[in-house]
GROMACS .gro file of C-alpha atoms in nm:
model
  212
    1UNK     CA    1   2.199  14.561  -2.266
    2UNK     CA    2   1.825  14.561  -2.328
    3UNK     CA    3   1.884  14.470  -2.691
    4UNK     CA    4   2.051  14.145  -2.584
    5UNK     CA    5   1.725  14.015  -2.428
    6UNK     CA    6   1.494  13.863  -2.691
    7UNK     CA    7   1.143  14.004  -2.715
    8UNK     CA    8   0.830  13.883  -2.889
    9UNK     CA    9   0.894  14.128  -3.173
   10UNK     CA   10   1.261  14.044  -3.221
   11UNK     CA   11   1.207  13.667  -3.216
   12UNK     CA   12   0.887  13.638  -3.418
   13UNK     CA   13   1.083  13.598  -3.740
   14UNK     CA   14   1.295  13.323  -3.588
   15UNK     CA   15   0.995  13.100  -3.532
   16UNK     CA   16   0.962  13.141  -3.155
   17UNK     CA   17   0.605  13.127  -3.026
   18UNK     CA   18   0.456  13.381  -2.786
   19UNK     CA   19   0.502  13.163  -2.476
   20UNK     CA   20   0.873  13.114  -2.546
   21UNK     CA   21   0.914  13.484  -2.613
   22UNK     CA   22   0.755  13.576  -2.280
   23UNK     CA   23   0.996  13.344  -2.099
   24UNK     CA   24   1.290  13.495  -2.287
   25UNK     CA   25   1.186  13.840  -2.170
   26UNK     CA   26   1.234  13.731  -1.806
   27UNK     CA   27   1.537  13.496  -1.816
   28UNK     CA   28   1.619  13.529  -1.443
   29UNK     CA   29   1.263  13.491  -1.315
   30UNK     CA   30   1.150  13.170  -1.476
   31UNK     CA   31   1.301  12.849  -1.338
   32UNK     CA   32   1.200  12.499  -1.239
   33UNK     CA   33   1.231  12.358  -0.890
   34UNK     CA   34   1.249  12.009  -0.750
   35UNK     CA   35   1.218  11.892  -0.388
   36UNK     CA   36   1.519  11.791  -0.183
   37UNK     CA   37   1.539  11.628   0.156
   38UNK     CA   38   1.852  11.515   0.338
   39UNK     CA   39   2.012  11.492   0.680
   40UNK     CA   40   2.257  11.769   0.766
   41UNK     CA   41   2.459  11.741   1.085
   42UNK     CA   42   2.216  11.481   1.215
   43UNK     CA   43   1.905  11.691   1.152
   44UNK     CA   44   1.642  11.615   0.891
   45UNK     CA   45   1.608  11.889   0.631
   46UNK     CA   46   1.317  11.919   0.389
   47UNK     CA   47   1.141  11.844   0.183
   48UNK     CA   48   1.229  12.186   0.032
   49UNK     CA   49   1.164  12.308  -0.321
   50UNK     CA   50   1.500  12.409  -0.466
   51UNK     CA   51   1.587  12.538  -0.814
   52UNK     CA   52   1.731  12.271  -1.041
   53UNK     CA   53   2.099  12.336  -1.089
   54UNK     CA   54   2.151  12.516  -0.757
   55UNK     CA   55   2.492  12.430  -0.617
   56UNK     CA   56   2.506  12.268  -0.274
   57UNK     CA   57   2.710  12.552  -0.126
   58UNK     CA   58   2.432  12.795  -0.218
   59UNK     CA   59   2.174  12.562  -0.065
   60UNK     CA   60   2.374  12.552   0.259
   61UNK     CA   61   2.425  12.928   0.267
   62UNK     CA   62   2.092  13.058   0.144
   63UNK     CA   63   1.842  12.794   0.256
   64UNK     CA   64   1.997  12.651   0.576
   65UNK     CA   65   2.204  12.951   0.693
   66UNK     CA   66   2.507  12.725   0.727
   67UNK     CA   67   2.776  12.961   0.602
   68UNK     CA   68   3.084  12.786   0.740
   69UNK     CA   69   3.162  12.610   0.412
   70UNK     CA   70   3.363  12.861   0.209
   71UNK     CA   71   3.331  12.948  -0.158
   72UNK     CA   72   3.688  12.992  -0.275
   73UNK     CA   73   3.774  12.915  -0.634
   74UNK     CA   74   3.426  12.810  -0.744
   75UNK     CA   75   3.587  12.547  -0.968
   76UNK     CA   76   3.642  12.258  -0.729
   77UNK     CA   77   4.016  12.318  -0.699
   78UNK     CA   78   4.083  12.476  -0.358
   79UNK     CA   79   3.853  12.243  -0.154
   80UNK     CA   80   3.752  12.516   0.092
   81UNK     CA   81   3.389  12.427   0.024
   82UNK     CA   82   3.396  12.055   0.099
   83UNK     CA   83   3.145  11.876   0.319
   84UNK     CA   84   3.153  11.520   0.449
   85UNK     CA   85   2.919  11.276   0.279
   86UNK     CA   86   2.838  10.978   0.503
   87UNK     CA   87   2.757  10.649   0.332
   88UNK     CA   88   2.526  10.378   0.470
   89UNK     CA   89   2.819  10.136   0.510
   90UNK     CA   90   2.988  10.369   0.759
   91UNK     CA   91   3.244  10.510   0.517
   92UNK     CA   92   3.263  10.877   0.425
   93UNK     CA   93   3.418  11.108   0.170
   94UNK     CA   94   3.470  11.472   0.083
   95UNK     CA   95   3.240  11.633  -0.171
   96UNK     CA   96   3.307  11.975  -0.323
   97UNK     CA   97   2.989  12.178  -0.287
   98UNK     CA   98   3.083  12.455  -0.530
   99UNK     CA   99   3.061  12.217  -0.827
  100UNK     CA  100   2.806  11.966  -0.697
  101UNK     CA  101   2.435  12.036  -0.729
  102UNK     CA  102   2.218  12.034  -0.419
  103UNK     CA  103   1.998  11.759  -0.560
  104UNK     CA  104   2.292  11.519  -0.564
  105UNK     CA  105   2.252  11.508  -0.185
  106UNK     CA  106   1.882  11.423  -0.191
  107UNK     CA  107   1.827  11.136   0.052
  108UNK     CA  108   2.186  11.147   0.174
  109UNK     CA  109   2.361  11.234   0.502
  110UNK     CA  110   2.597  11.530   0.518
  111UNK     CA  111   2.823  11.685   0.778
  112UNK     CA  112   2.937  12.047   0.755
  113UNK     CA  113   3.190  12.240   0.962
  114UNK     CA  114   2.908  12.349   1.193
  115UNK     CA  115   2.847  11.988   1.297
  116UNK     CA  116   3.183  11.902   1.455
  117UNK     CA  117   3.191  12.091   1.783
  118UNK     CA  118   2.983  11.999   2.087
  119UNK     CA  119   2.701  12.247   2.147
  120UNK     CA  120   2.466  12.317   2.436
  121UNK     CA  121   2.087  12.337   2.422
  122UNK     CA  122   2.109  12.696   2.299
  123UNK     CA  123   2.330  12.596   2.009
  124UNK     CA  124   2.642  12.758   2.154
  125UNK     CA  125   2.977  12.584   2.109
  126UNK     CA  126   3.098  12.445   2.440
  127UNK     CA  127   3.378  12.221   2.315
  128UNK     CA  128   3.557  12.202   1.979
  129UNK     CA  129   3.625  11.869   1.817
  130UNK     CA  130   3.964  11.707   1.871
  131UNK     CA  131   4.098  11.828   1.536
  132UNK     CA  132   3.961  12.179   1.585
  133UNK     CA  133   4.134  12.194   1.923
  134UNK     CA  134   4.466  12.082   1.773
  135UNK     CA  135   4.439  12.343   1.500
  136UNK     CA  136   4.397  12.606   1.771
  137UNK     CA  137   4.689  12.474   1.973
  138UNK     CA  138   4.921  12.472   1.672
  139UNK     CA  139   4.804  12.812   1.540
  140UNK     CA  140   4.742  12.628   1.216
  141UNK     CA  141   4.554  12.901   1.032
  142UNK     CA  142   4.588  13.271   0.963
  143UNK     CA  143   4.283  13.412   0.786
  144UNK     CA  144   4.093  13.087   0.845
  145UNK     CA  145   3.913  13.087   0.512
  146UNK     CA  146   4.038  12.741   0.417
  147UNK     CA  147   4.007  12.598   0.769
  148UNK     CA  148   3.659  12.439   0.731
  149UNK     CA  149   3.788  12.230   0.443
  150UNK     CA  150   4.095  12.122   0.636
  151UNK     CA  151   3.882  12.030   0.939
  152UNK     CA  152   3.658  11.810   0.727
  153UNK     CA  153   3.952  11.646   0.549
  154UNK     CA  154   4.131  11.576   0.878
  155UNK     CA  155   3.810  11.441   1.031
  156UNK     CA  156   3.771  11.193   0.746
  157UNK     CA  157   4.135  11.091   0.779
  158UNK     CA  158   4.103  11.024   1.152
  159UNK     CA  159   3.787  10.820   1.103
  160UNK     CA  160   3.960  10.608   0.839
  161UNK     CA  161   4.259  10.548   1.068
  162UNK     CA  162   4.026  10.426   1.341
  163UNK     CA  163   3.914  10.156   1.102
  164UNK     CA  164   4.255  10.091   0.946
  165UNK     CA  165   4.551  10.193   1.166
  166UNK     CA  166   4.883  10.260   0.995
  167UNK     CA  167   5.249  10.212   1.085
  168UNK     CA  168   5.451  10.502   1.220
  169UNK     CA  169   5.657  10.533   0.903
  170UNK     CA  170   5.336  10.588   0.706
  171UNK     CA  171   5.204  10.877   0.913
  172UNK     CA  172   5.345  11.170   0.717
  173UNK     CA  173   5.263  11.027   0.373
  174UNK     CA  174   4.911  10.938   0.487
  175UNK     CA  175   4.852  11.291   0.616
  176UNK     CA  176   4.988  11.432   0.291
  177UNK     CA  177   4.748  11.217   0.091
  178UNK     CA  178   4.454  11.315   0.314
  179UNK     CA  179   4.515  11.690   0.308
  180UNK     CA  180   4.709  11.730  -0.014
  181UNK     CA  181   4.427  11.862  -0.231
  182UNK     CA  182   4.346  12.148   0.005
  183UNK     CA  183   4.489  12.489  -0.077
  184UNK     CA  184   4.587  12.745   0.187
  185UNK     CA  185   4.640  13.094   0.048
  186UNK     CA  186   4.823  13.202   0.366
  187UNK     CA  187   5.079  12.918   0.328
  188UNK     CA  188   4.970  12.770   0.658
  189UNK     CA  189   5.031  12.411   0.555
  190UNK     CA  190   5.297  12.343   0.818
  191UNK     CA  191   5.060  12.422   1.104
  192UNK     CA  192   4.780  12.209   0.963
  193UNK     CA  193   5.004  11.910   0.899
  194UNK     CA  194   5.175  11.939   1.237
  195UNK     CA  195   4.840  11.951   1.418
  196UNK     CA  196   4.709  11.643   1.242
  197UNK     CA  197   5.036  11.454   1.301
  198UNK     CA  198   5.023  11.544   1.670
  199UNK     CA  199   4.667  11.415   1.698
  200UNK     CA  200   4.737  11.096   1.502
  201UNK     CA  201   5.043  11.005   1.707
  202UNK     CA  202   4.873  11.077   2.038
  203UNK     CA  203   4.536  10.914   1.977
  204UNK     CA  204   4.531  10.548   2.082
  205UNK     CA  205   4.456  10.300   1.806
  206UNK     CA  206   4.547  10.510   1.502
  207UNK     CA  207   4.909  10.401   1.469
  208UNK     CA  208   4.994  10.035   1.503
  209UNK     CA  209   5.324  10.064   1.686
  210UNK     CA  210   5.247  10.357   1.914
  211UNK     CA  211   5.128  10.299   2.269
  212UNK     CA  212   4.993  10.596   2.465
   0.00000   0.00000   0.00000
């Protein structure tokens, strides 16, 4: 393995100067950083010097100790890692943190799974969010690894429906579109979809022809 790492002697003939050779001898030590500052769950974070190219999920885990977002596939497919990106116009969207660099979020507002429940002054959860409570009531998850992603996706869906209510006959297709990219390895889809449907149908103002 040592032979695979260039040295000053092995690279001299290739035209590499001494400074480049010294960097090549320590490929995991030398890196550049750039500052990042953003709002996470309503709290200002930074400015913090972060390595260029660091993925957002690593920034959340290693710098902020927010480990609720899960690293699943690492390729942006399973959506277990998503966070909510809030835009200035009041809209929001999912962003996959395993394939999105931390610096993409510089100056932006983000919500993670840790930001949904109501907490007391000590930071202890005293009340889950409405969607978290429905997931509990419907026993929607088994291992729970994918649950943070589903919570964020369902939260975005509910917020969109508050702005643009739908007809009853559109409920199931709308839920499918909102959650459809999320993968559950325990095949718990039925519980997730049932919980969201329950909440949508029983929350005033989300469905045009439903009166509660």
